[in-house]
Coordinates of C-alpha atoms in Angstrom, one line a residue:
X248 CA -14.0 8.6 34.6
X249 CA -11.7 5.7 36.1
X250 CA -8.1 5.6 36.3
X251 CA -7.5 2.9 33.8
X252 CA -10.3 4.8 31.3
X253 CA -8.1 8.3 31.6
X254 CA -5.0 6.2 30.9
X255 CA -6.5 3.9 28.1
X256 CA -7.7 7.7 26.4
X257 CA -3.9 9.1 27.2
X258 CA -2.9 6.2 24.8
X259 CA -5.5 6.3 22.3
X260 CA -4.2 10.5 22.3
X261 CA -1.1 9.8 22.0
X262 CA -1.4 7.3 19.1
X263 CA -3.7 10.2 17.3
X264 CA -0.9 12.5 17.5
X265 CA 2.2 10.4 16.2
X266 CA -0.1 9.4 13.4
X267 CA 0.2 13.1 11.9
X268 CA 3.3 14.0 12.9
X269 CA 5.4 11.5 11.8
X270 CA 4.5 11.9 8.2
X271 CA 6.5 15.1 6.9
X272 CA 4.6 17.3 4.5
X273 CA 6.9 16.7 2.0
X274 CA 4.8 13.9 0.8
X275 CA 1.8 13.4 -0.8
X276 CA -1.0 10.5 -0.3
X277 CA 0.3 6.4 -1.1
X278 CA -0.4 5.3 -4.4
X279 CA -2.8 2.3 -3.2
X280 CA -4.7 5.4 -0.8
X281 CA -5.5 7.0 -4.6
X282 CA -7.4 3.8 -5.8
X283 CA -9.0 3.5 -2.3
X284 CA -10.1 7.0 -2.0
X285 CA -11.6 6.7 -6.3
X286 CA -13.8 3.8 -5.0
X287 CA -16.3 5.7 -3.1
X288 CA -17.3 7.2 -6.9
X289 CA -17.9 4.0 -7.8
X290 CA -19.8 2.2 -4.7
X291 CA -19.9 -1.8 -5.5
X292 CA -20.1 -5.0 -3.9
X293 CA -16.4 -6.1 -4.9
X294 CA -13.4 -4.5 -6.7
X295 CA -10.7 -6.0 -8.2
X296 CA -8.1 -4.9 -5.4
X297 CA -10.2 -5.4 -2.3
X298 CA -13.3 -6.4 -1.0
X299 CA -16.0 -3.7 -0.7
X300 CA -15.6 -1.9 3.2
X301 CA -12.4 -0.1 2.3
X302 CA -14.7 2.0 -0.5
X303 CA -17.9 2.5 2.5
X304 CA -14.8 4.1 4.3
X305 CA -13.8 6.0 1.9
X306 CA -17.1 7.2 1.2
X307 CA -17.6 8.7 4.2
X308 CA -14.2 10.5 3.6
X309 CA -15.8 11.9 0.8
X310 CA -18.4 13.4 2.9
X311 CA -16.3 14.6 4.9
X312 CA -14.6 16.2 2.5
X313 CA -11.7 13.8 1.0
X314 CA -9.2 15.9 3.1
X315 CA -5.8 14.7 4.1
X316 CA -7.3 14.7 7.5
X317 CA -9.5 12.4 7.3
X318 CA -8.0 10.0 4.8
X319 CA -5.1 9.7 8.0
X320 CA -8.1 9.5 10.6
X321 CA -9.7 6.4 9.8
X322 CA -6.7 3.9 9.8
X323 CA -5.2 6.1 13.1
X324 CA -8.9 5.1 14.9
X325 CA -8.8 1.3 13.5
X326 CA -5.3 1.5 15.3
X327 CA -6.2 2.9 18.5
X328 CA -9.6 0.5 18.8
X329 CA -6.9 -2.6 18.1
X330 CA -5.7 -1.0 21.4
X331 CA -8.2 -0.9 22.8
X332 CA -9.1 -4.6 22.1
X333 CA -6.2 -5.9 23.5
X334 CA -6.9 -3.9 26.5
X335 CA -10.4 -5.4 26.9
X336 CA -8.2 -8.5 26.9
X337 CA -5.8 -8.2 29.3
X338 CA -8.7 -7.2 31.6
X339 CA -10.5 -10.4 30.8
X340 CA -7.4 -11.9 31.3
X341 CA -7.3 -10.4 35.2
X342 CA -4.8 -8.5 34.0
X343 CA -3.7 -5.3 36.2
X344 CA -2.6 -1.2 35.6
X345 CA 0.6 -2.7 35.2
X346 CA -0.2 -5.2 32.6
X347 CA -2.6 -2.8 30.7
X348 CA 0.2 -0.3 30.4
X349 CA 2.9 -2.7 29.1
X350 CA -0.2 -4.4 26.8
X351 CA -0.6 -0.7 25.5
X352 CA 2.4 0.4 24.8
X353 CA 3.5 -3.0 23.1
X354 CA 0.9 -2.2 20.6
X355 CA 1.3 1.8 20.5
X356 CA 5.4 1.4 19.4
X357 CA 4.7 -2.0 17.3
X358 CA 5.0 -2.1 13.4
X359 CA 1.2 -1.4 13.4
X360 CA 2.3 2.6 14.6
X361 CA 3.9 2.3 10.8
X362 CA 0.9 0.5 9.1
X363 CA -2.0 3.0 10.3
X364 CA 0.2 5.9 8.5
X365 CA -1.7 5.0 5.3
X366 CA -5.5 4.3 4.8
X367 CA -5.3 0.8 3.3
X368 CA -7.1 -2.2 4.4
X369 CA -4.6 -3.4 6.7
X370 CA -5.3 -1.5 9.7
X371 CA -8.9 -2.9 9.6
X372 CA -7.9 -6.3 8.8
X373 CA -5.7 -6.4 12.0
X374 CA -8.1 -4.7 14.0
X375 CA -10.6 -8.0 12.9
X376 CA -8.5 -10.4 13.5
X377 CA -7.7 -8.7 17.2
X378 CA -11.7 -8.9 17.5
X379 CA -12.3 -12.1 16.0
X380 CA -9.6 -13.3 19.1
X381 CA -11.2 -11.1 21.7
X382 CA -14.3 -12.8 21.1
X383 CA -13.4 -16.4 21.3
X384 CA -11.6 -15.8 24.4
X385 CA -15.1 -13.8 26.2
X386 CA -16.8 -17.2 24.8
X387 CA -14.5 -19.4 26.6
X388 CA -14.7 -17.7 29.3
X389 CA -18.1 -17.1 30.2
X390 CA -20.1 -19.5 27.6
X391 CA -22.2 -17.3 26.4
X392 CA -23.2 -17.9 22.8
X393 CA -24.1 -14.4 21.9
X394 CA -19.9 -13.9 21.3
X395 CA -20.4 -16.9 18.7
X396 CA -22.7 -14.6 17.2
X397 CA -20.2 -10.9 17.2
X398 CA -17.1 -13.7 16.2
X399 CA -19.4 -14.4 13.3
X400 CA -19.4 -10.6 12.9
X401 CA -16.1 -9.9 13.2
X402 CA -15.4 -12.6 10.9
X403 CA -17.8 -11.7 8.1
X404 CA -16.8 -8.1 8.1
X405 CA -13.2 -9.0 8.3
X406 CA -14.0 -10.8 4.9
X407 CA -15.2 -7.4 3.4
X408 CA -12.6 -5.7 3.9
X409 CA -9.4 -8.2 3.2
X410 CA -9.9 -11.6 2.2
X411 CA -6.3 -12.2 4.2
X412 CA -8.4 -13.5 7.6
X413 CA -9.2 -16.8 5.9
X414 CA -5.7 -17.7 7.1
X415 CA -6.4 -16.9 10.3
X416 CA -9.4 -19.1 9.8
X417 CA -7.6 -21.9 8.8
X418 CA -5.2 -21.5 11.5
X419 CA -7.8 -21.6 13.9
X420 CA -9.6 -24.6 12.6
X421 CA -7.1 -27.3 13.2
X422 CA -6.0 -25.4 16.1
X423 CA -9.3 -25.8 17.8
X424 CA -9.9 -29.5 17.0
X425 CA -6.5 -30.3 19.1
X426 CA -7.8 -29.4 21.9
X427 CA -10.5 -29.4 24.2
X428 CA -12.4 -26.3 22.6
X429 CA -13.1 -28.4 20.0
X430 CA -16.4 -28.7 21.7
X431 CA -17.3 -25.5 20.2
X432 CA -18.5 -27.3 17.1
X433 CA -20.4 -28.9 19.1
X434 CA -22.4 -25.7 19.7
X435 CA -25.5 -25.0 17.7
X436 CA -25.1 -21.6 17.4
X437 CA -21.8 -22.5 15.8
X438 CA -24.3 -23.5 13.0
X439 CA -25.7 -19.9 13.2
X440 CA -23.2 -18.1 13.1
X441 CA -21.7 -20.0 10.0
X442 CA -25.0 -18.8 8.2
X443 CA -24.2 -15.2 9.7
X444 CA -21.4 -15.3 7.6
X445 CA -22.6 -16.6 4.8
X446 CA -25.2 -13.9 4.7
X447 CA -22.9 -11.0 4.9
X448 CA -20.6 -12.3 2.5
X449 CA -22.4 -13.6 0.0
X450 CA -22.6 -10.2 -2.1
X451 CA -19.5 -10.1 -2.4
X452 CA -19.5 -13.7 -3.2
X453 CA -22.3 -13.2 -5.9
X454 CA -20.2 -9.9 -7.7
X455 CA -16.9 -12.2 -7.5
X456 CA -19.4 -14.3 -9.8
X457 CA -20.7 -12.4 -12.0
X458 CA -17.1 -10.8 -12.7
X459 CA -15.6 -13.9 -13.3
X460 CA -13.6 -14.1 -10.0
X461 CA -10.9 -11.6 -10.9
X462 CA -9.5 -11.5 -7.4
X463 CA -8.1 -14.9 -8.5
X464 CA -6.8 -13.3 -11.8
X465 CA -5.2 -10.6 -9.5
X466 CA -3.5 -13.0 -7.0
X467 CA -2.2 -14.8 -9.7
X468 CA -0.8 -11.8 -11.0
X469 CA 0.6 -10.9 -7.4
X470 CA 2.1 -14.2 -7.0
X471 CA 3.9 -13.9 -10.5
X472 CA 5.6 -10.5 -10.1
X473 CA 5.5 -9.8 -6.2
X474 CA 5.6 -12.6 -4.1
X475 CA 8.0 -14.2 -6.5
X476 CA 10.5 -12.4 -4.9
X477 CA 9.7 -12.9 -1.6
X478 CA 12.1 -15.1 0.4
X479 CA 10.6 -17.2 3.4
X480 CA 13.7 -16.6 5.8
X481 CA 13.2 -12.4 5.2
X482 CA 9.4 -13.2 6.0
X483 CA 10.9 -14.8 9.2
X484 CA 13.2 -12.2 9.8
X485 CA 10.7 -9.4 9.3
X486 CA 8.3 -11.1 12.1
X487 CA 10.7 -10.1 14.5
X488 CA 11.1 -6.7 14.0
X489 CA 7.7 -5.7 13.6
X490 CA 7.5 -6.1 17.8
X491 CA 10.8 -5.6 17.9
X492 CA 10.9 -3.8 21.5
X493 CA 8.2 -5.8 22.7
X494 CA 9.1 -9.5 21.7
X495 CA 10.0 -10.8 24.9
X496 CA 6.4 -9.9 25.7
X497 CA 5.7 -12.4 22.7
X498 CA 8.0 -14.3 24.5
X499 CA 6.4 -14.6 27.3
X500 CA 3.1 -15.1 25.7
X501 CA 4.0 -18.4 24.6
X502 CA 5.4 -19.7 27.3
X503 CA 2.5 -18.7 29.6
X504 CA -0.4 -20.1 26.8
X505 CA 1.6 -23.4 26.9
X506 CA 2.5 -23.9 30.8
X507 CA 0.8 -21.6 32.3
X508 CA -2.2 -23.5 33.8
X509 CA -4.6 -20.6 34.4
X510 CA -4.5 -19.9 30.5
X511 CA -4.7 -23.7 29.9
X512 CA -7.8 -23.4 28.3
X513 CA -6.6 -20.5 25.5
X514 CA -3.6 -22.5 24.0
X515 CA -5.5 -23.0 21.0
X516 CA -3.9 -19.3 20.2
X517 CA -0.4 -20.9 20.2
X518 CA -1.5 -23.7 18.0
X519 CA -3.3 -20.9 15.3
X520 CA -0.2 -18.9 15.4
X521 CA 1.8 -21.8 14.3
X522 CA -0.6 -23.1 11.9
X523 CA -1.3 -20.1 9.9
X524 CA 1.9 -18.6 10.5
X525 CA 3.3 -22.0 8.2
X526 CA 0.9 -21.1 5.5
X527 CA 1.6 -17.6 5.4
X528 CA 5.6 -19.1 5.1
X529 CA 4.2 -21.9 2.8
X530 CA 2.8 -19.4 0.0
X531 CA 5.7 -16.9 0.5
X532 CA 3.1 -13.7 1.8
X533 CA 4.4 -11.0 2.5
X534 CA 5.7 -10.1 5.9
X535 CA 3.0 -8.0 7.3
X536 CA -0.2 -10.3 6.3
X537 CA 0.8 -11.9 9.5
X538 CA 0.8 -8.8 11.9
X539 CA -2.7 -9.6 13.2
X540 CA -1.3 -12.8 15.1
X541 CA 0.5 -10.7 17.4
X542 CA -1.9 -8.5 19.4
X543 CA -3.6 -11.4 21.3
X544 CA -0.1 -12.5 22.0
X545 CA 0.9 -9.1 23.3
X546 CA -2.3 -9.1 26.0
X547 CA -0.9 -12.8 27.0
X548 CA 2.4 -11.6 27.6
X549 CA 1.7 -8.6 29.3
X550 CA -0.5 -10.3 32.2
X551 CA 2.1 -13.0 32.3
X552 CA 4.4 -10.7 32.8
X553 CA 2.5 -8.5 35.3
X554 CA 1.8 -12.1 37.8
X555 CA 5.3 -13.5 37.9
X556 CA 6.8 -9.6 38.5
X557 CA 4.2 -9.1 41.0
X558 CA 6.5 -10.2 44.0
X559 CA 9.8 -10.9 45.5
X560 CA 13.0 -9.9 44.4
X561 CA 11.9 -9.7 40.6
X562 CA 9.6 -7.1 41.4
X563 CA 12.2 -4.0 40.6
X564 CA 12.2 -5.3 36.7
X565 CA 8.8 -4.1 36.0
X566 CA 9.8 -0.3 35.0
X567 CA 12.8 -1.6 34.0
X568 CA 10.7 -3.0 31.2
X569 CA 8.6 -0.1 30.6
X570 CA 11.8 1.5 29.7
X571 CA 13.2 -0.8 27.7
X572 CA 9.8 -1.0 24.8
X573 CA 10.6 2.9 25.0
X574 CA 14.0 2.7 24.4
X575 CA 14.0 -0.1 21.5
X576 CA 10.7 1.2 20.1
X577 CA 13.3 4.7 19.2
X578 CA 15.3 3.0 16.6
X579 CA 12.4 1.6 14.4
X580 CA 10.4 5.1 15.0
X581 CA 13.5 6.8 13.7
X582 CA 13.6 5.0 10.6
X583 CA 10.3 3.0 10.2
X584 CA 8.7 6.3 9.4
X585 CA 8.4 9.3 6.6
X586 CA 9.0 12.0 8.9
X587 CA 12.4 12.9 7.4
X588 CA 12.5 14.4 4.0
X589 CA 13.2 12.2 0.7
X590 CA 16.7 14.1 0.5
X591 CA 17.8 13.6 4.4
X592 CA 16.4 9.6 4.1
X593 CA 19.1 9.6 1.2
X594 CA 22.0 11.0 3.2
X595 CA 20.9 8.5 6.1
X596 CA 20.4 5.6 3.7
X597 CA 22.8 2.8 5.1
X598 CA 20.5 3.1 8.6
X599 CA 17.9 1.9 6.3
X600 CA 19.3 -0.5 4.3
X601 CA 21.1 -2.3 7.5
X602 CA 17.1 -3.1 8.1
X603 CA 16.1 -4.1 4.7
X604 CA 14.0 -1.1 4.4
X605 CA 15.5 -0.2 1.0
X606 CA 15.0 -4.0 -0.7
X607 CA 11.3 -3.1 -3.2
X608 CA 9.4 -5.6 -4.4
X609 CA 11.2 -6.2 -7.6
X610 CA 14.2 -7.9 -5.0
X611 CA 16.5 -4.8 -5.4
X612 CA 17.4 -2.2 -3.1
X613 CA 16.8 1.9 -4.0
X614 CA 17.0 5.1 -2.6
X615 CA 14.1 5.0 -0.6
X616 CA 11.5 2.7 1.5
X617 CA 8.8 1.8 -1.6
X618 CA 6.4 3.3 0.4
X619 CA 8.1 6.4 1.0
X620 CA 9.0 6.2 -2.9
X621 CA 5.5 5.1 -3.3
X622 CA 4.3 9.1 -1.6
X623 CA 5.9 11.3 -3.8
X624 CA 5.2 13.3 -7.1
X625 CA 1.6 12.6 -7.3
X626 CA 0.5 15.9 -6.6
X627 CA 2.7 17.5 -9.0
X628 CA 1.6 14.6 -12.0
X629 CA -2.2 16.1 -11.2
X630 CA -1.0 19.7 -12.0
X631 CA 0.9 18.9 -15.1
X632 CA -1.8 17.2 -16.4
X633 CA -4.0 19.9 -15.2
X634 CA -2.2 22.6 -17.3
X635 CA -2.3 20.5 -20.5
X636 CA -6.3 19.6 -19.7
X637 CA -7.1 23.1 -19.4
X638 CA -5.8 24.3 -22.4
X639 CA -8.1 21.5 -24.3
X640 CA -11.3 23.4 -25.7
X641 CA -13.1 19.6 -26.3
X642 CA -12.8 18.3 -22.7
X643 CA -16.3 16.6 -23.1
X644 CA -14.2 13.9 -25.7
X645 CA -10.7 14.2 -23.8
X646 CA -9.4 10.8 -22.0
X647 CA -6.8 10.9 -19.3
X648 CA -5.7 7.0 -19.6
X649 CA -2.9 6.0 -17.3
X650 CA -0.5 3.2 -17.1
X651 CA -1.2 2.4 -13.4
X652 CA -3.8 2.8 -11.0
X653 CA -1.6 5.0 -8.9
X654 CA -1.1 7.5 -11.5
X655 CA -5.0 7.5 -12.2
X656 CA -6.0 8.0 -8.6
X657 CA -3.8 10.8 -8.0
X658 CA -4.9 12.8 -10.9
X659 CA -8.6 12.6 -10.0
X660 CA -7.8 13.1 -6.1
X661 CA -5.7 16.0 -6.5
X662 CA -7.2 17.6 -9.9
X663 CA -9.1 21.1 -10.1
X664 CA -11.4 19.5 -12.6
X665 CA -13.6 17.4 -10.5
X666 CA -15.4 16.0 -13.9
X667 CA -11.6 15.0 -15.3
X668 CA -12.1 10.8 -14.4
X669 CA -8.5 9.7 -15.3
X670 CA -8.4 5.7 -16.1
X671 CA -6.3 3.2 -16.5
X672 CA -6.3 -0.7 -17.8
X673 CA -4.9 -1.4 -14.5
X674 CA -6.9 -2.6 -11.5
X675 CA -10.2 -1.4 -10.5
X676 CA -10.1 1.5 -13.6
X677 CA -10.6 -1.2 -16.2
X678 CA -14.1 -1.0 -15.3
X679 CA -14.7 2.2 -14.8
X680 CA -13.6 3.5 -18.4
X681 CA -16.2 5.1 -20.2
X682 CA -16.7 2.9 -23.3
X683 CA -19.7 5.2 -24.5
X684 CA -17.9 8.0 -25.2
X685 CA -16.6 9.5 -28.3
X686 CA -13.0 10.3 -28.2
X687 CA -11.1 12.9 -29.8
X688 CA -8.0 13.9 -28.0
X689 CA -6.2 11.8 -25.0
X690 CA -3.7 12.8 -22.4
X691 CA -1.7 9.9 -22.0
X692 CA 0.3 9.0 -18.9
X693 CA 3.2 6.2 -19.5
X694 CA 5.2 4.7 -16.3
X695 CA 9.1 5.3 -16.7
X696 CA 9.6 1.5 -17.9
X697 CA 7.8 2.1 -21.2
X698 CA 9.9 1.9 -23.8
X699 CA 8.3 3.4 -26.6
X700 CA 9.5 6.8 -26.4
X701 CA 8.7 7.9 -29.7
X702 CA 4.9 6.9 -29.1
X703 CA 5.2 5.0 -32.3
X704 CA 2.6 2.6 -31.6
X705 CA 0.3 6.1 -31.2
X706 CA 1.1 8.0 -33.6
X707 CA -0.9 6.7 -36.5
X708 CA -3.3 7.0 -34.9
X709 CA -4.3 10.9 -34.3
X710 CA -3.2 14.0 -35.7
X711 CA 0.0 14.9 -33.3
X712 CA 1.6 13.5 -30.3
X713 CA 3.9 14.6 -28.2
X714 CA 5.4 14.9 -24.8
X715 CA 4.2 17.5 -22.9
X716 CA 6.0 16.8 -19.1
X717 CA 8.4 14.0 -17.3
X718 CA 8.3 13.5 -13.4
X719 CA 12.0 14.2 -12.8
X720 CA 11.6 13.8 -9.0
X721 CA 14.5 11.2 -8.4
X722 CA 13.2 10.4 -5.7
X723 CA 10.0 9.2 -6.8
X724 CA 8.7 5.2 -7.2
X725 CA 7.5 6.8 -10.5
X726 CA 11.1 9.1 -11.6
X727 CA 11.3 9.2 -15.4
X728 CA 7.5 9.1 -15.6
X729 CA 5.7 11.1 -18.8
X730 CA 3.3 12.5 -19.8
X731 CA 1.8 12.7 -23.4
X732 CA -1.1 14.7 -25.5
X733 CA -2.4 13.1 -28.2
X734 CA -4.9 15.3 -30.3
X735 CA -6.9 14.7 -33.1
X736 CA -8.2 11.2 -33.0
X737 CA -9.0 9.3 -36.9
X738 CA -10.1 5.9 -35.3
X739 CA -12.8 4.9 -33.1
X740 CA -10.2 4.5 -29.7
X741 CA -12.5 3.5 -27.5
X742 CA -13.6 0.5 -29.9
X743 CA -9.4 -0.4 -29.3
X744 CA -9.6 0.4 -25.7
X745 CA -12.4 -2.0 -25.1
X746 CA -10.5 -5.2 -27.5
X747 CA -8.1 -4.7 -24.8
X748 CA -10.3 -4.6 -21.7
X749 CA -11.6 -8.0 -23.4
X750 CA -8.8 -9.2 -24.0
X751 CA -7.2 -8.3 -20.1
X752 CA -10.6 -9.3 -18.4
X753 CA -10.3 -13.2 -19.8
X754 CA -7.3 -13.6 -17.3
X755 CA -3.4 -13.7 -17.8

């Protein structure tokens, strides 16, 4: 094996490693990895939440037997091949060791280290938009169609799996027709590859259809209680710590795709960046829809970089900046990750609200990171709901219904009855409730925000209620959570339960 091969591997080890260990044990799975990991029991062509790849993926976890393992495997490998692309591109690039290793290590200590701790679809949404640049770049280069034909690919399957490339699209549209690459779409194959696309995507495009486009329903709904509190100069801010120890390597990146003659012909990059980066600012996204820009930028500055350090006096300043994305990368490692306890992160918490770490999505700042919030007392909501299921002698006609999709996912993850199929009205769940069955008794799981405490609206309704376990972890996204059994049913519920599926399916 070559030297650069046996160094590119030491990476992609490396990466592997730091993956597991800097998640403490003291956490369970993310509530979106719940949702994610239910999908591959119910294999479609769309979802309410995300396009269909995430559940393929997560079928295969389920083969290989839905351990924590391999739930933290899959987004750890889409890291370490995003890598890997941007090595492929620095070598394109003429890039040498030196420029590999600073590429590398940009991308092995960036904000993406944080986003492949959890299996969402973001780690394969950067990893396509990485590929989709890869392969414009080997077209330019060598003119060889057949890359039309795998961006096509790249593009189509970064579709599937989050419908957040389409800005990256629309960033590299206009950026394209200023300059001289427009003659791409001049290319036949262009044509081809358009239908590619078309192909692959038109599934999903058909079950978006026939489901009355509820990803629209759902954005809306995003927009309305999420983004709503996003602020455009924090989405600014945020862009700059996510390569924090790497940004003059950004730096550099733009400076060498804008007067830099041998990479005259790739300033279209520059251009994309700016364009979709002023949508992304435009519509108020969040922060991190915009971390696939920045690997291509990282290969661009690192082979800058590498040329004008390559002589002369400046020559002594290439470890020197080695050292100093090692040093800089410590800080965000030491606080950009779960590895601490919920109780030590507590008694450190000014470190993390200096950062903005603490600020949720409701604009308000908390004890915790939301994620980190967002990791803990699922497992224990499984086995209290476990204890109250077993004790039910009617399973067959028992409902576990759940205020959230989170709460829903974690029971049937983490449950000892495999047949148990916890729901909710909330996301993907509303359409995997079983309408057809005949309901008796239901264990009912309320968020802490509920306000009927006394289960009033309930209680005509069946025989006895009452509480039967509260999640009391203060640490916890969820703390104040309960948990409810509700015996003896004297209506039809499921006949209610599906009025208000109608009712939630027909849009806000």
């Amino acid at each position: 094996m070559k030297k650069r091969s046996l160094i590119l591997l030491g990476f992609i080890i490396v990466k592997f490693i730091l993956q597991y260990l800097l998640i403490s044990p003291a956490y369970d799975l993310q509530r979106d990895e719940y949702l994610h990991l239910d999908q591959a029991n119910h294999l479609a062509w769309g979802y309410i939440s995300v396009p269909p790849v995430t559940s393929w993926i997560s079928y295969l976890i389920k083969l290989l037997g839905n351990g924590v393992f391999w739930v933290k495997f899959f987004p750890a490998l889409f890291g370490s091949l995003t890598m890997a692309l941007v090595w492929k591109i620095i070598e394109e690039l003429k890039g040498n060791l030196y420029a590999l290793v600073l590429g590398a290590l940009a991308i092995l200590v960036s904000v993406i280290l944080r986003i492949n701790i959890l299996f969402q679809p973001n780690s394969l949404d950067i990893l396509f938009w990485t590929l989709t640049y890869f392969t414009l770049i080997k077209y330019f280069t060598t003119k060889d169609s057949g890359w039309i034909y795998m961006c096509a690919l790249s593009v189509a399957f970064g579709i599937l799996s989050k419908y957040n490339i389409i800005f990256l699209l629309a960033g590299l549209l206009p950026a394209l027709l200023l300059t001289p690459q427009r003659k791409i779409f001049g290319n036949k194959n262009l044509s081809i590859g358009f239908g590619i696309v078309f192909i692959i995507i038109l599934p999903n495009i058909i079950w978006q259809v026939r489901n009355h486009f509820p990803t629209f329903y759902q954005l809306q709904e995003l927009a309305s209680t999420q983004l709503i509190n996003v602020k455009r100069m924090d989405f600014v801010k945020e862009q700059f710590f996510f390569f924090l120890s790497s940004v003059f390597v950004i730096f550099a990146a733009f400076v060498a795709l804008l007067f830099y003659r041998p990479f005259k012909k790739f300033r279209f990059i520059v251009f994309s960046f700016l364009f979709t980066i002023s949508l992304f600012i435009y519509f108020k996204a969040k922060a991190y829809y915009a971390v696939g820009l920045y690997s291509v930028l990282i290969a661009f500055g690192s082979v800058y970089l590498e040329k004008i350090l390559a002589n002369g006096k400046w020559r002594y300043l290439r470890p020197v900046l080695i050292i100093i994305v090692i040093l800089l990368a410590i800080p965000f490692i030491r606080i950009g990750f779960p590895y601490r306890s919920p109780a030590q992160i507590a008694l450190h918490a000014q470190a993390y609200k200096k950062f903005g770490l603490l600020r949720w999505e409701d604009g308000k700042d908390h004890a915790l990171p939301q994620d980190f919030a967002d990791m803990i007392g699922w497992s224990g909501l499984a086995k209290n709901v476990d204890s109250v299921y077993n004790k039910i002698d009617d399973k067959g006609h028992t409902l576990v219904l759940c205020d959230n999709y989170g709460q829903a996912g974690a029971i049937n993850y983490y449950s000892v009855f495999k047949n148990i199929n916890a729901v909710s009205l909330n996301a993907d769940y509303i359409n995997w409730i079983p309408l057809d069955t005949k309901i008796k008794n239901v264990i009912l799981v309320q968020d802490p925000d509920d306000d009927d405490t006394g289960r009033v609206k309930e209680r005509p309704l069946f025989d006895t209620v009452y509480r039967v376990g509260v999640n009391e972890n203060e640490y916890s996204r969820e703390y104040g959570r309960k948990v409810y059994l509700l015996k003896g049913a004297k209506t039809d519920i499921m006949k209610i339960i599906s009025g208000e599926i109608e009712k939630r399916k027909n849009g806000p």
